[in-house]
Amino acid sequence: MALFLTEDEVGQLLTMPDAIEALDNAFREMGANRAPVRPRQRVRVPGGALHVMSAALPAQRALGLKSYTTIAGRALFHVLLYDSETGELLALMQANRLGQIRTGAASGVATRYMARKDVSVAGVIGSGWQARSQVAAVCAVRRFERVLAFSRNPDKLKAFCNEASQAVGIPVQPAASADEVAKQADVLIVATNSRRPVFDGKLLPAGIHINAMGSNGLERQEIDETTVLRAQRIVTDLKEQAMIECGDLIPVINAGKMTWDRVWELAEVVTGQRAGRQSDHEITLFESQGIALEDVAVAAHVYQLARERGAGRELPMF
């Protein structure tokens, strides 16, 4: 029988450190050509869309897909996990929380390999559900003295700073503007749904590492052309997917100001085929598109823990 896991059960089982390690291992498999992954496919309907993405992680006997709908102003996420050797359906999971954690974990892996060691300030632009896991992820791989945050909504910003401070155990302080965050951060998180750049790339200090994850559609552009062109190293989780929908990179490339040859995959960095950073003065950029391999990797980990701890409930299969 397959196991059904709710959002609450997934959230209780999956920790950020475990998710980071699961993704690190998955990207190693991808870098060795042992983890096939397909880009996201979207089916549009009036008022929304169905989104489907799939991948395999044979090292964990895992094969699966995530599907989600964005209709009527809300998003509903599910992961189907299969045994890659028998084809058996192992689990159906509600996956909003899973997706939040795995997206943060991808930035955690990128930060581990691309950020300077001597960081002190993390910056975050955005105060939504994704910003919370992003801060937790970078704090899991680097030791910061404080976090500087900005959001256009003062009430949300205040609540975010209070919650994040308690979660990561260091001060999370409000900033007056996105530019103020960009100027002071050693690691900068950009987690918005903005259609236009949210800070001035000319203000970025040398040596900064940027994690940008809000631009997974051509209608969205969180960072400006200056930021892209100043970055000496640009990495994404799946180049094939970035070439379809990365709103931060595609306009710059279409304008002839850079080529896709400058964009590497995170798996190449994790396996040492490419250097994530060669100098403390380099500006590095991780463009997180969110790929199915990340979902399958953490889903396999959650499934194993659920079986060990008796979580979830069995679904009869006909």
PDB file of C-alpha atoms in Angstrom, residues 84-226:
ATOM      1  CA  SER A  84      12.516   3.114  -9.313  1.00  0.00           C
ATOM      2  CA  GLU A  85      13.223  -0.643  -9.382  1.00  0.00           C
ATOM      3  CA  THR A  86       9.723  -2.071  -9.032  1.00  0.00           C
ATOM      4  CA  GLY A  87       7.578   0.818 -10.279  1.00  0.00           C
ATOM      5  CA  GLU A  88       5.460   0.566  -7.125  1.00  0.00           C
ATOM      6  CA  LEU A  89       3.773   3.729  -5.882  1.00  0.00           C
ATOM      7  CA  LEU A  90       5.302   4.382  -2.480  1.00  0.00           C
ATOM      8  CA  ALA A  91       3.714   7.617  -1.352  1.00  0.00           C
ATOM      9  CA  LEU A  92       1.423  10.511  -2.091  1.00  0.00           C
ATOM     10  CA  MET A  93       2.407  13.650  -0.199  1.00  0.00           C
ATOM     11  CA  GLN A  94       0.921  17.070   0.162  1.00  0.00           C
ATOM     12  CA  ALA A  95       3.883  19.183  -0.869  1.00  0.00           C
ATOM     13  CA  ASN A  96       3.509  22.874  -0.107  1.00  0.00           C
ATOM     14  CA  ARG A  97       5.735  22.634   2.971  1.00  0.00           C
ATOM     15  CA  LEU A  98       8.027  20.180   1.198  1.00  0.00           C
ATOM     16  CA  GLY A  99       8.503  22.638  -1.658  1.00  0.00           C
ATOM     17  CA  GLN A 100       9.174  25.522   0.700  1.00  0.00           C
ATOM     18  CA  ILE A 101      11.896  23.607   2.516  1.00  0.00           C
ATOM     19  CA  ARG A 102      13.514  22.118  -0.591  1.00  0.00           C
ATOM     20  CA  THR A 103      13.729  25.525  -2.297  1.00  0.00           C
ATOM     21  CA  GLY A 104      15.461  26.915   0.755  1.00  0.00           C
ATOM     22  CA  ALA A 105      17.714  23.869   0.857  1.00  0.00           C
ATOM     23  CA  ALA A 106      18.797  24.408  -2.766  1.00  0.00           C
ATOM     24  CA  SER A 107      19.967  27.895  -1.796  1.00  0.00           C
ATOM     25  CA  GLY A 108      21.677  26.341   1.209  1.00  0.00           C
ATOM     26  CA  VAL A 109      23.653  24.023  -1.064  1.00  0.00           C
ATOM     27  CA  ALA A 110      24.546  26.901  -3.396  1.00  0.00           C
ATOM     28  CA  THR A 111      25.627  29.063  -0.458  1.00  0.00           C
ATOM     29  CA  ARG A 112      27.773  26.232   0.911  1.00  0.00           C
ATOM     30  CA  TYR A 113      29.822  26.115  -2.299  1.00  0.00           C
ATOM     31  CA  MET A 114      29.602  29.697  -3.582  1.00  0.00           C
ATOM     32  CA  ALA A 115      29.593  32.108  -0.622  1.00  0.00           C
ATOM     33  CA  ARG A 116      32.696  33.399   1.130  1.00  0.00           C
ATOM     34  CA  LYS A 117      33.639  31.754   4.418  1.00  0.00           C
ATOM     35  CA  ASP A 118      34.059  35.067   6.275  1.00  0.00           C
ATOM     36  CA  VAL A 119      30.462  36.281   6.137  1.00  0.00           C
ATOM     37  CA  SER A 120      28.758  38.335   8.811  1.00  0.00           C
ATOM     38  CA  VAL A 121      25.528  39.766   7.336  1.00  0.00           C
ATOM     39  CA  ALA A 122      22.790  37.890   5.493  1.00  0.00           C
ATOM     40  CA  GLY A 123      20.299  40.021   3.609  1.00  0.00           C
ATOM     41  CA  VAL A 124      16.799  39.091   2.512  1.00  0.00           C
ATOM     42  CA  ILE A 125      14.438  41.015   0.255  1.00  0.00           C
ATOM     43  CA  GLY A 126      10.924  39.674   0.695  1.00  0.00           C
ATOM     44  CA  SER A 127       9.048  38.469   3.753  1.00  0.00           C
ATOM     45  CA  GLY A 128       6.799  35.743   2.382  1.00  0.00           C
ATOM     46  CA  TRP A 129       6.685  32.030   3.106  1.00  0.00           C
ATOM     47  CA  GLN A 130       9.765  31.332   0.964  1.00  0.00           C
ATOM     48  CA  ALA A 131      11.910  33.990   2.646  1.00  0.00           C
ATOM     49  CA  ARG A 132      11.622  32.150   5.953  1.00  0.00           C
ATOM     50  CA  SER A 133      13.101  28.901   4.664  1.00  0.00           C
ATOM     51  CA  GLN A 134      15.776  30.787   2.726  1.00  0.00           C
ATOM     52  CA  VAL A 135      17.060  32.467   5.881  1.00  0.00           C
ATOM     53  CA  ALA A 136      17.022  29.143   7.731  1.00  0.00           C
ATOM     54  CA  ALA A 137      18.980  27.504   4.906  1.00  0.00           C
ATOM     55  CA  VAL A 138      21.807  30.027   4.628  1.00  0.00           C
ATOM     56  CA  CYS A 139      22.133  30.120   8.408  1.00  0.00           C
ATOM     57  CA  ALA A 140      22.505  26.324   8.374  1.00  0.00           C
ATOM     58  CA  VAL A 141      25.657  26.482   6.208  1.00  0.00           C
ATOM     59  CA  ARG A 142      27.286  29.773   7.278  1.00  0.00           C
ATOM     60  CA  ARG A 143      27.594  31.559  10.619  1.00  0.00           C
ATOM     61  CA  PHE A 144      26.155  35.084  10.471  1.00  0.00           C
ATOM     62  CA  GLU A 145      26.113  37.787  13.105  1.00  0.00           C
ATOM     63  CA  ARG A 146      22.815  39.251  11.907  1.00  0.00           C
ATOM     64  CA  VAL A 147      20.225  39.250   9.134  1.00  0.00           C
ATOM     65  CA  LEU A 148      18.992  42.438   7.453  1.00  0.00           C
ATOM     66  CA  ALA A 149      15.518  42.248   5.895  1.00  0.00           C
ATOM     67  CA  PHE A 150      13.274  44.425   3.756  1.00  0.00           C
ATOM     68  CA  SER A 151       9.662  44.149   2.674  1.00  0.00           C
ATOM     69  CA  ARG A 152       7.346  46.761   1.208  1.00  0.00           C
ATOM     70  CA  ASN A 153       4.759  45.909   3.886  1.00  0.00           C
ATOM     71  CA  PRO A 154       5.957  47.264   7.271  1.00  0.00           C
ATOM     72  CA  ASP A 155       3.631  45.046   9.315  1.00  0.00           C
ATOM     73  CA  LYS A 156       4.728  41.891   7.502  1.00  0.00           C
ATOM     74  CA  LEU A 157       8.341  42.958   7.821  1.00  0.00           C
ATOM     75  CA  LYS A 158       8.045  43.388  11.578  1.00  0.00           C
ATOM     76  CA  ALA A 159       6.380  39.999  11.990  1.00  0.00           C
ATOM     77  CA  PHE A 160       8.955  38.357   9.745  1.00  0.00           C
ATOM     78  CA  CYS A 161      11.869  39.789  11.720  1.00  0.00           C
ATOM     79  CA  ASN A 162      10.394  38.590  15.004  1.00  0.00           C
ATOM     80  CA  GLU A 163       9.664  35.075  13.721  1.00  0.00           C
ATOM     81  CA  ALA A 164      12.957  34.674  11.878  1.00  0.00           C
ATOM     82  CA  SER A 165      14.991  35.891  14.858  1.00  0.00           C
ATOM     83  CA  GLN A 166      13.467  33.186  17.023  1.00  0.00           C
ATOM     84  CA  ALA A 167      13.946  30.551  14.319  1.00  0.00           C
ATOM     85  CA  VAL A 168      17.650  31.158  13.574  1.00  0.00           C
ATOM     86  CA  GLY A 169      18.798  32.506  16.934  1.00  0.00           C
ATOM     87  CA  ILE A 170      20.442  35.718  15.695  1.00  0.00           C
ATOM     88  CA  PRO A 171      19.078  39.259  15.251  1.00  0.00           C
ATOM     89  CA  VAL A 172      16.925  39.753  12.164  1.00  0.00           C
ATOM     90  CA  GLN A 173      16.629  43.511  11.691  1.00  0.00           C
ATOM     91  CA  PRO A 174      14.393  45.599   9.412  1.00  0.00           C
ATOM     92  CA  ALA A 175      15.992  47.783   6.747  1.00  0.00           C
ATOM     93  CA  ALA A 176      14.625  50.987   5.272  1.00  0.00           C
ATOM     94  CA  SER A 177      14.989  49.834   1.658  1.00  0.00           C
ATOM     95  CA  ALA A 178      15.994  46.940  -0.579  1.00  0.00           C
ATOM     96  CA  ASP A 179      19.036  48.936  -1.658  1.00  0.00           C
ATOM     97  CA  GLU A 180      20.183  49.182   1.961  1.00  0.00           C
ATOM     98  CA  VAL A 181      20.038  45.385   2.217  1.00  0.00           C
ATOM     99  CA  ALA A 182      21.910  44.913  -1.065  1.00  0.00           C
ATOM    100  CA  LYS A 183      24.704  47.283   0.022  1.00  0.00           C
ATOM    101  CA  GLN A 184      25.392  45.550   3.343  1.00  0.00           C
ATOM    102  CA  ALA A 185      24.863  41.847   2.709  1.00  0.00           C
ATOM    103  CA  ASP A 186      27.554  39.206   2.306  1.00  0.00           C
ATOM    104  CA  VAL A 187      24.874  36.741   1.207  1.00  0.00           C
ATOM    105  CA  LEU A 188      21.777  38.257  -0.380  1.00  0.00           C
ATOM    106  CA  ILE A 189      18.462  36.400  -0.696  1.00  0.00           C
ATOM    107  CA  VAL A 190      15.926  37.731  -3.199  1.00  0.00           C
ATOM    108  CA  ALA A 191      12.585  36.005  -2.635  1.00  0.00           C
ATOM    109  CA  THR A 192       9.825  38.047  -4.247  1.00  0.00           C
ATOM    110  CA  ASN A 193       7.233  37.749  -6.995  1.00  0.00           C
ATOM    111  CA  SER A 194       8.233  41.090  -8.485  1.00  0.00           C
ATOM    112  CA  ARG A 195       7.897  41.791 -12.193  1.00  0.00           C
ATOM    113  CA  ARG A 196      10.743  44.317 -12.112  1.00  0.00           C
ATOM    114  CA  PRO A 197      14.149  44.491 -10.372  1.00  0.00           C
ATOM    115  CA  VAL A 198      13.940  45.226  -6.677  1.00  0.00           C
ATOM    116  CA  PHE A 199      17.397  46.735  -6.059  1.00  0.00           C
ATOM    117  CA  ASP A 200      20.149  48.582  -7.915  1.00  0.00           C
ATOM    118  CA  GLY A 201      22.891  46.187  -8.979  1.00  0.00           C
ATOM    119  CA  LYS A 202      25.476  48.950  -8.978  1.00  0.00           C
ATOM    120  CA  LEU A 203      25.289  48.997  -5.166  1.00  0.00           C
ATOM    121  CA  LEU A 204      26.363  45.377  -4.665  1.00  0.00           C
ATOM    122  CA  PRO A 205      29.664  45.022  -2.785  1.00  0.00           C
ATOM    123  CA  ALA A 206      32.504  42.888  -4.111  1.00  0.00           C
ATOM    124  CA  GLY A 207      32.428  39.331  -2.784  1.00  0.00           C
ATOM    125  CA  ILE A 208      28.662  39.092  -2.323  1.00  0.00           C
ATOM    126  CA  HIS A 209      26.794  35.861  -3.085  1.00  0.00           C
ATOM    127  CA  ILE A 210      23.194  36.175  -4.307  1.00  0.00           C
ATOM    128  CA  ASN A 211      20.421  33.566  -4.129  1.00  0.00           C
ATOM    129  CA  ALA A 212      17.515  34.569  -6.388  1.00  0.00           C
ATOM    130  CA  MET A 213      14.489  32.282  -6.640  1.00  0.00           C
ATOM    131  CA  GLY A 214      11.439  34.340  -7.560  1.00  0.00           C
ATOM    132  CA  SER A 215      12.033  34.564 -11.307  1.00  0.00           C
ATOM    133  CA  ASN A 216      10.745  31.257 -12.692  1.00  0.00           C
ATOM    134  CA  GLY A 217       8.625  32.897 -15.365  1.00  0.00           C
ATOM    135  CA  LEU A 218       9.381  35.318 -18.181  1.00  0.00           C
ATOM    136  CA  GLU A 219       7.036  37.884 -16.654  1.00  0.00           C
ATOM    137  CA  ARG A 220       9.165  38.110 -13.487  1.00  0.00           C
ATOM    138  CA  GLN A 221      12.522  39.848 -13.070  1.00  0.00           C
ATOM    139  CA  GLU A 222      13.825  40.306  -9.524  1.00  0.00           C
ATOM    140  CA  ILE A 223      17.358  41.392 -10.346  1.00  0.00           C
ATOM    141  CA  ASP A 224      18.559  43.901 -12.911  1.00  0.00           C
ATOM    142  CA  GLU A 225      20.855  43.528 -15.887  1.00  0.00           C
ATOM    143  CA  THR A 226      23.694  45.178 -13.970  1.00  0.00           C
TER     144      THR A 226
END
